PDB file of C-alpha atoms in Angstrom:
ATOM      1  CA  UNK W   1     -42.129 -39.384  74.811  1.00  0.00           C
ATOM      2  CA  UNK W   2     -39.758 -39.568  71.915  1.00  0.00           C
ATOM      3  CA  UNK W   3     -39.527 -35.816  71.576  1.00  0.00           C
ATOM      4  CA  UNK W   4     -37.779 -35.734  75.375  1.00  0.00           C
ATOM      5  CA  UNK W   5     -35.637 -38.387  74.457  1.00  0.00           C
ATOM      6  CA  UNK W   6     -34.451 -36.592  71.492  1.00  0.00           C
ATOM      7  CA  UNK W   7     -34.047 -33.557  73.483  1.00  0.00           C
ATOM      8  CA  UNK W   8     -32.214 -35.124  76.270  1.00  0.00           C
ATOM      9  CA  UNK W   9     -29.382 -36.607  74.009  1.00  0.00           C
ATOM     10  CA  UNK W  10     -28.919 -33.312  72.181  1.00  0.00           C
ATOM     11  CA  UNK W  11     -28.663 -31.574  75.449  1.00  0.00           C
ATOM     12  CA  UNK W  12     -25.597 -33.834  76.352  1.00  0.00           C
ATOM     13  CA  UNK W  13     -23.537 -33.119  73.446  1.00  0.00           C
ATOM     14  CA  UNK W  14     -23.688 -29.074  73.863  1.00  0.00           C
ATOM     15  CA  UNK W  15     -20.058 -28.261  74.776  1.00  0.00           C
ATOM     16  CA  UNK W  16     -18.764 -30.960  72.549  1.00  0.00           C
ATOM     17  CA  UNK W  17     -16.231 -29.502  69.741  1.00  0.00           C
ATOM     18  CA  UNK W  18     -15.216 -30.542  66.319  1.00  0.00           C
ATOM     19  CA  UNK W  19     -11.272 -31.350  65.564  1.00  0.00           C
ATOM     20  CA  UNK W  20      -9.287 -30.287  62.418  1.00  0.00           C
ATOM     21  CA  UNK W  21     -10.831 -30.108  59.406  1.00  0.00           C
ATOM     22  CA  UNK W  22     -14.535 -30.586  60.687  1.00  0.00           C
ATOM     23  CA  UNK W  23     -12.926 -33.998  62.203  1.00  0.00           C
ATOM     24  CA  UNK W  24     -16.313 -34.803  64.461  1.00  0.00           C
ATOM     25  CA  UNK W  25     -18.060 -38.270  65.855  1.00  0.00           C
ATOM     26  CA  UNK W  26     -21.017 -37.434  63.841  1.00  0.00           C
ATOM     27  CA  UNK W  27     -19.094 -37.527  60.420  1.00  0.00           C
ATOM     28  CA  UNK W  28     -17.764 -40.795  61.452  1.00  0.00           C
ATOM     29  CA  UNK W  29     -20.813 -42.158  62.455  1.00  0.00           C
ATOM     30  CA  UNK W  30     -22.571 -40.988  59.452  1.00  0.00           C
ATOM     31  CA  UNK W  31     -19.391 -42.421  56.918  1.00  0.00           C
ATOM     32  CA  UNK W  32     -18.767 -39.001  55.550  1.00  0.00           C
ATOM     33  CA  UNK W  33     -16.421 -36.924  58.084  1.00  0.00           C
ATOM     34  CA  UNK W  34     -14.197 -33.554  57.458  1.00  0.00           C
ATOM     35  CA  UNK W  35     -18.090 -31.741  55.845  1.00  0.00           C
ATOM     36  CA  UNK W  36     -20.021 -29.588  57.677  1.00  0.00           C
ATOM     37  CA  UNK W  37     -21.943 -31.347  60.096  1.00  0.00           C
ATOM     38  CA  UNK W  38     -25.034 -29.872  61.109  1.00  0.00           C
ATOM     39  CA  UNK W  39     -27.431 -32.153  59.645  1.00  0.00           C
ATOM     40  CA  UNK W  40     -24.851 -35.627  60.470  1.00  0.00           C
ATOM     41  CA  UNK W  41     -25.776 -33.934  64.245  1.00  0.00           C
ATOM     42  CA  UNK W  42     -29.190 -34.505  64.003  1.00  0.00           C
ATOM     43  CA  UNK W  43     -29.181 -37.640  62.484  1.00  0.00           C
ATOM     44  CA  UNK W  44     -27.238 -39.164  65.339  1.00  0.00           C
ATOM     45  CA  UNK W  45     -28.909 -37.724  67.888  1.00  0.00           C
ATOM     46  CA  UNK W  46     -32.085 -39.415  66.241  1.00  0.00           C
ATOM     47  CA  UNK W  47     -30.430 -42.095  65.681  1.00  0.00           C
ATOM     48  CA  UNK W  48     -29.318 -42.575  69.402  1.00  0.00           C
ATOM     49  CA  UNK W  49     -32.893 -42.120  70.500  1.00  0.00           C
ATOM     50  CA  UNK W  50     -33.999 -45.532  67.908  1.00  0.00           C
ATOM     51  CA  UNK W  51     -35.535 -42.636  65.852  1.00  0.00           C
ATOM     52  CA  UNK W  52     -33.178 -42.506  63.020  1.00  0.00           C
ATOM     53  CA  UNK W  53     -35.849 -44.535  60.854  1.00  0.00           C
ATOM     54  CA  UNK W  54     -38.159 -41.637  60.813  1.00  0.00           C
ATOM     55  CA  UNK W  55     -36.564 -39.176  59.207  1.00  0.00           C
ATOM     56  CA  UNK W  56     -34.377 -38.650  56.476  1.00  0.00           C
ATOM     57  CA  UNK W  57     -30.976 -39.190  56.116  1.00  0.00           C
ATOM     58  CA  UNK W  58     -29.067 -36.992  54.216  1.00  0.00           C
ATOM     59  CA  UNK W  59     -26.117 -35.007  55.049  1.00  0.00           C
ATOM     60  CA  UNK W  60     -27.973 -31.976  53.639  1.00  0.00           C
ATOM     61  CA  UNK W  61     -30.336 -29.533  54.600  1.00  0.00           C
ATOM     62  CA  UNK W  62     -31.836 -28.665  51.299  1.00  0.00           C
ATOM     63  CA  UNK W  63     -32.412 -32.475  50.994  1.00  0.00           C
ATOM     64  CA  UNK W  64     -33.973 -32.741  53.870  1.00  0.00           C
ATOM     65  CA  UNK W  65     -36.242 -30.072  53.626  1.00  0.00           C
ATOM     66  CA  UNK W  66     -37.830 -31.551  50.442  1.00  0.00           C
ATOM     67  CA  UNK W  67     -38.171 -34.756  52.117  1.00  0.00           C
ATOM     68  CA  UNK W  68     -39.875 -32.582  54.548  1.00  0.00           C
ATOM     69  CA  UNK W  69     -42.101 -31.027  52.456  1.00  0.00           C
ATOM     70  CA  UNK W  70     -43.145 -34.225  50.288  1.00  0.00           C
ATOM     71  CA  UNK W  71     -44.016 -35.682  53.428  1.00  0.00           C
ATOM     72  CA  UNK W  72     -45.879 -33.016  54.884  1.00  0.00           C
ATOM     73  CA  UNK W  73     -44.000 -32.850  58.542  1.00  0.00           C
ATOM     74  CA  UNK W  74     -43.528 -28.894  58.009  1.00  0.00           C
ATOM     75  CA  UNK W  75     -45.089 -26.658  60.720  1.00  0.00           C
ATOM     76  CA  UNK W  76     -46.004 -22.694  61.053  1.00  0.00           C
ATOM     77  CA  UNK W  77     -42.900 -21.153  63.271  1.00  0.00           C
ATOM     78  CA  UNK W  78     -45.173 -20.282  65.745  1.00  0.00           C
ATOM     79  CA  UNK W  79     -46.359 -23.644  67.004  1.00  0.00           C
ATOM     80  CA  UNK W  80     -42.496 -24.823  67.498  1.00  0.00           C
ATOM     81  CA  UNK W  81     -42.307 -27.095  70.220  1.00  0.00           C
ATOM     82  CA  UNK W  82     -39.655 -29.140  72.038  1.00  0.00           C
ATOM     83  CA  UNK W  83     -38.283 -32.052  69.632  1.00  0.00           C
ATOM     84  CA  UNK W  84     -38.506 -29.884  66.156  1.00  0.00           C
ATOM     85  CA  UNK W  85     -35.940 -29.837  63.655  1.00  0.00           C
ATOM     86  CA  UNK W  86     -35.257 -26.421  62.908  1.00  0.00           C
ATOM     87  CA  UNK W  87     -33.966 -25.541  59.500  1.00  0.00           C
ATOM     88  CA  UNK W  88     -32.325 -22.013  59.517  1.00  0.00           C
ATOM     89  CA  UNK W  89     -31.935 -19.367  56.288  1.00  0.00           C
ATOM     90  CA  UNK W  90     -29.536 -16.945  57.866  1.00  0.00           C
ATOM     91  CA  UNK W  91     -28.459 -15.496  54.481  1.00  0.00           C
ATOM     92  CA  UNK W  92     -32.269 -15.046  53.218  1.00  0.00           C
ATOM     93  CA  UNK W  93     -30.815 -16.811  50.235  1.00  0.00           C
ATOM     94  CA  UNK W  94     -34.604 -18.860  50.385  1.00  0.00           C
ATOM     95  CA  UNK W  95     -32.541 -21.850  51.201  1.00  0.00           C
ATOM     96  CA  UNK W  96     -32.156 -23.981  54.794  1.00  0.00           C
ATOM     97  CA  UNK W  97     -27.982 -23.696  55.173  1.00  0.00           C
ATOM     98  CA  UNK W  98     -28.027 -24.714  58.771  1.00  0.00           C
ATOM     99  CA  UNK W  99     -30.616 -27.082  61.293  1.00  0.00           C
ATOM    100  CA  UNK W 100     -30.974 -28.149  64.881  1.00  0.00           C
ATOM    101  CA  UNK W 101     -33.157 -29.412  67.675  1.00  0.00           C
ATOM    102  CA  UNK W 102     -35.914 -26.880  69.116  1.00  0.00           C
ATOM    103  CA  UNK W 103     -36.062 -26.344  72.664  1.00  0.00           C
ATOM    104  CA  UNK W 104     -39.256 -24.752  72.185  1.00  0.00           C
ATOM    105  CA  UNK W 105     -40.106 -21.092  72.232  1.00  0.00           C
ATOM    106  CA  UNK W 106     -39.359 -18.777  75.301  1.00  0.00           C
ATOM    107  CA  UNK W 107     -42.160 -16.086  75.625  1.00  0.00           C
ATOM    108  CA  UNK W 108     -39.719 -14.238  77.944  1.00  0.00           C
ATOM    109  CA  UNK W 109     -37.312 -13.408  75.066  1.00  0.00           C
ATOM    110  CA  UNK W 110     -39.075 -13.920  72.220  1.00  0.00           C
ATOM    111  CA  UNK W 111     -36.534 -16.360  70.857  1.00  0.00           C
ATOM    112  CA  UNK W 112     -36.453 -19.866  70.319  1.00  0.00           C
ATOM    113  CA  UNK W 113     -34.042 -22.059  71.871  1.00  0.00           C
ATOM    114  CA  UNK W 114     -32.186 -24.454  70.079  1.00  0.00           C
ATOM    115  CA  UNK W 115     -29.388 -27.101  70.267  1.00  0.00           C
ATOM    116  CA  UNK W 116     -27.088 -27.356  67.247  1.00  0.00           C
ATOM    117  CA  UNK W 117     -23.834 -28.509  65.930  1.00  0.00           C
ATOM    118  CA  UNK W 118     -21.404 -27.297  63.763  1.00  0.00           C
ATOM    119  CA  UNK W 119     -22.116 -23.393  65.162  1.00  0.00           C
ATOM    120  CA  UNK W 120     -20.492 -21.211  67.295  1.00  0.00           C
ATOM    121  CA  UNK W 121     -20.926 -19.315  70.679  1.00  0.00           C
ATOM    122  CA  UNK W 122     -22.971 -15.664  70.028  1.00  0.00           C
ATOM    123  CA  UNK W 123     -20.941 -13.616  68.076  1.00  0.00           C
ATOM    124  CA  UNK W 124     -18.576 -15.710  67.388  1.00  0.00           C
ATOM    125  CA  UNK W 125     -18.089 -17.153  63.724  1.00  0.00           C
ATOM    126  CA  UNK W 126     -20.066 -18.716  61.235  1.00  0.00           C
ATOM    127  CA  UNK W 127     -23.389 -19.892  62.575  1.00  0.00           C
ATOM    128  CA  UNK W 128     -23.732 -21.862  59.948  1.00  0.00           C
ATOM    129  CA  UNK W 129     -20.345 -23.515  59.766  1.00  0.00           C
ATOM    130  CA  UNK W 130     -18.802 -23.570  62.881  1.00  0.00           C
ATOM    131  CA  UNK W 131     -16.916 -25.388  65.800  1.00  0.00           C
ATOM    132  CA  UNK W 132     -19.191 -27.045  67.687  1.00  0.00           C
ATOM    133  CA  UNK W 133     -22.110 -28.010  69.782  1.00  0.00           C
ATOM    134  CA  UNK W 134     -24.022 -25.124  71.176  1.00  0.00           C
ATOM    135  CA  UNK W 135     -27.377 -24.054  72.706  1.00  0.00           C
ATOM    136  CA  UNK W 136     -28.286 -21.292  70.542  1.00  0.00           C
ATOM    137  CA  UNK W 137     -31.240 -18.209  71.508  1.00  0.00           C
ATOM    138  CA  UNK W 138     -32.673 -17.673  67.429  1.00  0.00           C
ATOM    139  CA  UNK W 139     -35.156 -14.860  66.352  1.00  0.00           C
ATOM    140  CA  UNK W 140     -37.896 -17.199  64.616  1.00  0.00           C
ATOM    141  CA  UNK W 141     -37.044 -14.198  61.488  1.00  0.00           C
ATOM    142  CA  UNK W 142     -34.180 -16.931  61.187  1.00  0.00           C
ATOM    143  CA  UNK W 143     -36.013 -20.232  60.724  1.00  0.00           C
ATOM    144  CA  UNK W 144     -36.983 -21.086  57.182  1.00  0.00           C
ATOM    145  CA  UNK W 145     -38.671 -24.211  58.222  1.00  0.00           C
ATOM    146  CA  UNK W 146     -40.000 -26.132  61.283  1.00  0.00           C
ATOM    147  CA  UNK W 147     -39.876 -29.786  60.668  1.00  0.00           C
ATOM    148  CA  UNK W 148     -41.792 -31.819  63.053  1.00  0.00           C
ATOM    149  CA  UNK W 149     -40.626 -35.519  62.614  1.00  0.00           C
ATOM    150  CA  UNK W 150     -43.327 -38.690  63.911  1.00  0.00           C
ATOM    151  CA  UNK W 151     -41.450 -39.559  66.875  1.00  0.00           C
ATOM    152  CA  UNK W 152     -42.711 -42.280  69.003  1.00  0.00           C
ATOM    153  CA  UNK W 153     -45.144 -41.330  71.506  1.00  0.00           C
TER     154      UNK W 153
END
């Protein structure tokens, strides 16, 4: 399954962390380094699973959302599940300013886990801009949208 694949790659990079200037591999791989790199994250990890062709690529979350939307992928919150792309609204702005890979939701803490890049560890700067890769516990109160790509099976 696609989704695992996904999953399994974006596991790997957690602990990974950005250089000077948002200086990461993502931004290189993606041609467009020293931005914030949340979205160039999930592209490569799709992209290193031979799923980058289904989704789109854009080095923005707004963007992507209305890619999203046009193509009907979004989900309700509550049915997350493992392989999601998460698109976060931490200001309540009614814009997605941040994404990452759902781990699924954990009826133990109520939370969904997550695997993202260009955050930071809990309380610990700008979860929306900052230093690296990180498996992050979110309230689903966070998540503006649930994007749910068609992976291979």
């Amino acid at each position: 399954m696609s989704a695992a694949k996904i999953i399994e790659i974006a596991k790997k990079e957690v602990g990974y962390k950005e250089g000077k200037n948002n200086d990461t591999k993502y931004g290189v791989w993606f041609k467009m380094n020293h931005v914030p790199w949340c979205m160039e994250f999930v592209q490569w990890v799709a992209n290193q699973a031979g799923e980058g062709s289904k989704i789109f690529k854009t080095a923005g979350c707004e963007a992507f959302e209305a890619w999203a939307r046009k193509h009907d992928l979004i989900v309700p919150v509550s049915l997350v599940q493992a392989g999601d792309i998460l698109l976060y609204d931490f200001t309540k702005k009614g814009v997605s300013e941040h994404t990452g890979y759902a781990l699924g939701y954990n009826k133990n803490t109520h939370l969904i886990d997550a695997v993202e890049g260009n955050t930071a560890g809990d309380n610990m700067g700008s979860q929306a801009n900052g230093d690296g890769v990180y498996l992050k516990h979110r309230a689903p109160s966070t998540v503006r949208v649930v994007v749910r790509p068609k992976w291979s099976k």
